Amino acid sequence: MKFYYFHLMPYVMDHDEPSSWVTLPNRLYDPAQGRVLYNQYLDQLEYAEQLGWDGLCVNEHHQNCYGTMPSPNVMAAMLVRRTSRARIAILGNGLPLRENPLRIAEEIAMLDVASGGRVISGFVRGISAEYFSTGVNPTHSRDRFYEAADLILRAWTQPGPFAFDGRFYRYHFVNPWPRPLQQPHPPVWCPSQGSSETVEWAARRRFPYLMVFTPIRRIAQIYGEYREACRRYGYTASRYQLTVNVPIVVAPSDAQAEAIARKHVMWVFNTGLRMHPPFWRPPGYMTEASLRRILQSPPPLPSELTFEQADREGYIVYGSPATVRDKLRVFADELQAGIVCSGMNGGSHEATLEMMQLFAEAVMPHFREDAAVDETAGIGRPAPSLSQ
Amino acid sequence: MAPARREIVVRGTPVHLLEDGAGTPVLFLHGAGGAGRWLPFQERLAKDFAVSVPSHPGHGGSPAAEWIEHISDLAFHYLDLLDERRLPPVHLIGASFGGWIAAELATMACHRLRSLTLIDPVGIKVDGWIYPFLFAMDIPEVVATVFHDPMAALALAPPDQSVETLALQYRQGAALARVAWNPYLYNPLLRRRLARIGTRTLLCWGAHDRLAPLDPCGRAWAGAIPGARLHVFGGSGHVPHLEEPEAVARVVAEFCRAAEAAG
């Protein structure tokens, strides 16, 4: 199993505002505190490489305290120069949110070249609230995503200059300098929330699929659909196409881990993902089929998720090293997921570093039967027959 | 009396409409959330006119139409409908979002109109005003923004909270957002074009409209359409035809009859 350290870079705070997204007044952000946090978080990611994590993950979110990386490529750039071995996974850039997505092709290529080919490029639509903070029309989200992805992949692989004439994006000259180092292009991952359309799209292109903060039963169901789609497209999904993203808390005892999880992990759901209800559901962001699926068995609002429910349904992994090993075994054996992507929060910077060390020493070594495998070999690039 | 329900096809696009009455044709274009409603306002007008109330594509009983990407597509859709039904010049009435479509249509082809009535229309950029963003509001906030008397909102309340009803509301929101998310509720090109409207025009405005207030929005419309008459309804917010249906219907009917008498 491969381990990727996933950072949200939250601005952890308690507040009484109705929404942690879009409208949370930015006077509540203290830049001096932000400076401390950014540097601690980057230290944690660099430390993760030292401890043996295989990849370091950053991601894009806007106007919120849940994750303060409006530009994940900026954070990735800082990591490129301070690390030397780990993969740097940008999970991902919100393609439809850009007016000029060619800029993503350029920035990822810059990072890939400078890092010596260590970049993984996540393609995402951006979550619902981001259509309120960017002004992009949510009814265009899916079509802009497909078109921008097509543009970026062609910019990386098709000799330039060439013209691109899309519905949303038009260029007379597509000819990015630099080109990416990895060939035919950096691996593309699809972090998603499980819409059947995205599952199909990713499976068809052999792009790894990643579910974020989802109960384990739903992950199992969506992975089944993804594997089935891969079979329909004539191949068997590699375990490295399936990544589980789950918060992990490890401590010397189960009781200590539970206390940390109750406080610090539940903050992510209860406060970090507290949202004014309309921000969850901008018009046309989902297909009507996806909407009906949600309406038929509505998931709990993260802000109303209790620790007990999160525990029962497998939103989180916590415990002593032995307990965490058992829980991760389920991902490895039953879900056949090849990559675990997780962040940690011990409550303070020092406690987080200690937790990371405990995990690296007492959990990670038990899952290293694939230590010699390159999880990105042949992954995240379309089969030659499909390339354009 | 219940209106007739009809399903027609306009240049390949299915349309659900309600119709009743006899006389000069009236085409009523509903606002967001008003699809498929036959309310006292329409009933009163149907006593004097042949009233036709189509649901916009993606609203009410009309399925969504993928080809509609811009507000002008909706205006052309209704020009197609006038052609399809071989209607002589009509009295065109539009409320709110429907008023926007009606105004776009009038800038294109006012020879197809006997008269134009706009009830608290949106659709133009008004200096000093930003329309409150209904897409970011929950239901109580929307009601407080749109209605002067919240009780009047009951007329538009959904029948239940079933999956079907919620899916319909989502489809309607998406159909509106396709053409109105950004720029929000206006076409930057429309205001200058309003000067082209040569049809007799009545502007009905709720004195307490909080979405598109009389001042500055109503005044801007009155100044932009040549010869437009502005009638203010003192007991209404954004939807006077729902809040004071009798009074608005009376004023509109008199206006339409006067337009006919004047030729």
XYZ file of C-alpha atoms in Angstrom, chain B:
263
model
C -63.334 27.786 -14.645
C -60.266 25.694 -15.350
C -58.102 26.653 -18.325
C -57.333 24.209 -21.119
C -53.981 22.440 -20.836
C -52.171 22.002 -24.110
C -48.940 20.380 -25.233
C -47.551 21.862 -28.404
C -44.210 21.665 -30.193
C -42.476 24.870 -31.236
C -39.674 24.263 -33.746
C -38.883 20.935 -32.114
C -39.199 22.188 -28.543
C -42.154 20.819 -26.542
C -44.165 23.443 -24.682
C -46.844 23.031 -22.048
C -49.404 25.810 -21.923
C -52.582 26.886 -20.215
C -55.236 28.746 -22.195
C -58.615 30.274 -21.669
C -60.832 33.123 -22.857
C -61.677 34.674 -26.201
C -60.777 37.885 -27.998
C -57.459 39.481 -28.839
C -54.649 37.076 -27.900
C -52.674 37.771 -24.741
C -49.354 35.986 -24.257
C -48.303 35.917 -20.608
C -44.665 35.078 -19.793
C -44.277 33.925 -16.214
C -41.502 34.688 -13.753
C -39.266 32.202 -11.941
C -41.453 29.835 -9.936
C -44.616 30.918 -11.744
C -44.803 28.157 -14.357
C -48.054 26.298 -14.822
C -50.005 28.568 -12.471
C -53.433 29.851 -13.442
C -54.148 32.384 -10.754
C -56.771 35.113 -10.250
C -54.740 37.502 -12.437
C -54.960 35.228 -15.479
C -58.567 34.328 -14.720
C -59.578 37.970 -14.670
C -57.798 38.730 -17.970
C -59.393 35.690 -19.626
C -62.775 37.406 -19.239
C -61.724 39.881 -21.936
C -58.929 38.221 -23.894
C -57.699 34.894 -25.239
C -54.999 34.306 -22.639
C -52.176 31.904 -23.284
C -49.658 31.021 -20.543
C -46.803 28.818 -21.746
C -44.212 27.357 -19.364
C -40.663 28.266 -20.310
C -38.484 25.291 -21.311
C -37.255 23.606 -18.121
C -40.073 25.189 -16.089
C -43.356 23.584 -15.031
C -44.529 21.006 -17.533
C -42.173 22.063 -20.347
C -39.049 19.903 -20.561
C -35.622 21.534 -20.483
C -34.189 22.501 -23.875
C -30.438 22.092 -24.218
C -30.233 24.632 -27.034
C -31.251 27.505 -24.779
C -28.042 29.182 -23.653
C -28.932 32.856 -23.650
C -31.923 35.028 -22.830
C -32.286 35.891 -26.523
C -32.840 32.192 -27.212
C -35.980 32.417 -25.083
C -37.139 35.543 -26.915
C -36.667 33.781 -30.263
C -38.471 30.762 -28.840
C -41.539 32.920 -28.216
C -41.305 34.519 -31.646
C -41.314 30.948 -32.960
C -44.375 30.257 -30.828
C -46.202 33.264 -32.313
C -45.321 31.961 -35.795
C -46.277 28.403 -34.958
C -49.699 29.450 -33.714
C -50.106 31.989 -36.560
C -51.151 34.603 -34.036
C -52.006 38.133 -35.080
C -50.258 40.852 -33.046
C -50.659 40.001 -29.353
C -50.764 41.813 -26.067
C -47.505 40.610 -24.531
C -47.311 40.569 -20.741
C -44.242 39.486 -18.812
C -43.572 39.400 -15.099
C -40.087 39.578 -13.561
C -37.953 37.054 -15.490
C -40.792 36.765 -18.004
C -40.701 40.556 -18.313
C -37.041 40.281 -19.279
C -37.886 37.809 -22.044
C -40.784 40.006 -23.185
C -38.556 43.077 -23.349
C -35.930 41.195 -25.369
C -38.660 40.050 -27.752
C -40.041 43.563 -28.080
C -36.629 44.931 -29.079
C -36.518 42.331 -31.849
C -40.012 42.376 -33.291
C -42.420 44.896 -31.811
C -44.529 44.667 -34.989
C -45.785 41.349 -33.559
C -47.222 43.158 -30.539
C -50.429 45.084 -29.932
C -49.048 46.222 -26.612
C -46.369 45.402 -24.081
C -46.895 45.123 -20.320
C -43.924 44.544 -18.057
C -44.534 43.739 -14.398
C -41.452 44.449 -12.271
C -39.144 43.210 -15.011
C -35.500 42.376 -14.489
C -33.058 42.199 -17.380
C -31.181 45.495 -17.527
C -28.163 46.729 -15.639
C -29.210 49.662 -13.499
C -26.496 51.967 -12.215
C -26.293 51.850 -8.457
C -28.240 48.615 -8.108
C -27.163 44.972 -7.787
C -30.056 42.498 -7.802
C -30.066 40.460 -4.548
C -28.699 36.987 -5.363
C -31.726 34.713 -4.945
C -29.643 31.620 -5.775
C -27.783 32.067 -2.479
C -30.960 32.414 -0.394
C -33.026 29.865 1.455
C -36.810 29.919 1.031
C -37.654 32.387 3.839
C -35.065 34.834 2.495
C -36.460 34.506 -1.028
C -40.003 35.138 0.202
C -38.861 38.177 2.170
C -37.125 39.565 -0.911
C -39.857 38.922 -3.455
C -43.094 39.495 -1.552
C -44.355 42.523 0.312
C -47.009 40.330 1.903
C -45.453 36.927 2.668
C -48.920 35.325 2.669
C -49.129 35.973 -1.074
C -46.238 33.511 -1.485
C -48.584 30.672 -0.547
C -49.988 30.828 -4.087
C -46.622 29.592 -5.373
C -45.915 27.111 -2.571
C -44.972 23.640 -3.812
C -47.666 21.001 -3.298
C -45.347 18.688 -1.331
C -41.691 17.793 -0.712
C -41.620 14.676 -2.887
C -38.599 13.739 -4.982
C -40.605 14.714 -8.078
C -41.414 18.153 -6.719
C -37.838 18.786 -5.560
C -36.465 17.574 -8.901
C -38.829 19.955 -10.725
C -37.690 22.870 -8.562
C -34.065 21.960 -9.249
C -34.745 21.756 -12.992
C -36.412 25.180 -12.900
C -33.487 26.662 -10.985
C -31.061 25.202 -13.520
C -33.104 26.498 -16.463
C -33.070 29.965 -14.905
C -29.367 29.810 -14.033
C -28.405 28.803 -17.569
C -29.400 32.253 -18.801
C -29.316 34.358 -15.642
C -26.466 33.266 -13.314
C -23.771 35.614 -14.590
C -24.434 38.353 -15.516
C -27.113 37.882 -12.886
C -30.627 38.733 -14.084
C -29.575 41.057 -16.860
C -28.283 41.252 -20.393
C -25.658 44.007 -20.620
C -26.825 44.804 -24.156
C -30.538 45.159 -23.443
C -30.818 48.585 -21.876
C -29.607 50.487 -24.934
C -31.860 48.410 -27.164
C -35.002 49.283 -25.191
C -35.185 52.539 -27.168
C -36.176 50.425 -30.190
C -39.494 49.447 -28.595
C -42.194 51.293 -30.530
C -45.094 49.416 -28.988
C -47.356 51.038 -26.389
C -45.796 49.965 -23.124
C -47.138 49.753 -19.588
C -44.795 49.252 -16.681
C -46.445 47.879 -13.535
C -44.324 48.205 -10.435
C -44.717 47.155 -6.826
C -43.943 50.090 -4.548
C -42.124 47.733 -2.159
C -40.153 45.668 -4.658
C -36.900 44.694 -2.947
C -35.482 42.666 -5.842
C -35.791 45.387 -8.485
C -36.894 48.484 -6.578
C -39.043 51.156 -8.206
C -36.190 53.527 -7.537
C -33.816 53.049 -9.329
C -34.985 50.085 -11.473
C -38.550 51.110 -12.356
C -37.429 54.654 -13.118
C -34.647 53.340 -15.346
C -37.095 51.258 -17.387
C -39.532 54.146 -17.652
C -36.751 56.343 -18.985
C -35.446 53.759 -21.440
C -38.656 52.762 -23.271
C -40.076 55.646 -25.333
C -43.470 56.771 -24.061
C -43.767 54.032 -21.450
C -46.397 54.552 -18.769
C -45.445 53.614 -15.218
C -48.164 52.468 -12.821
C -47.182 51.856 -9.202
C -49.062 49.405 -6.955
C -48.818 50.508 -3.352
C -49.513 47.180 -1.699
C -47.043 45.069 -3.622
C -43.463 43.889 -3.660
C -41.847 42.274 -6.696
C -44.954 40.406 -7.892
C -47.987 42.750 -7.934
C -49.968 40.383 -10.183
C -49.853 37.893 -7.272
C -50.145 40.424 -4.481
C -52.885 42.667 -5.942
C -54.258 40.537 -8.798
C -57.587 42.342 -9.196
C -56.080 45.819 -9.308
C -53.265 44.842 -11.666
C -55.572 42.896 -13.978
C -57.943 45.872 -14.152
C -55.163 48.308 -15.052
C -53.657 45.921 -17.599
C -57.021 45.123 -19.224
C -57.861 48.821 -19.554
C -54.439 49.490 -21.027
C -54.819 46.677 -23.576
C -58.296 47.841 -24.595
C -57.039 51.407 -24.966
C -54.181 50.165 -27.148
C -56.691 48.391 -29.392
C -58.956 51.433 -29.573
C -56.006 53.573 -30.562
C -55.200 51.058 -33.357
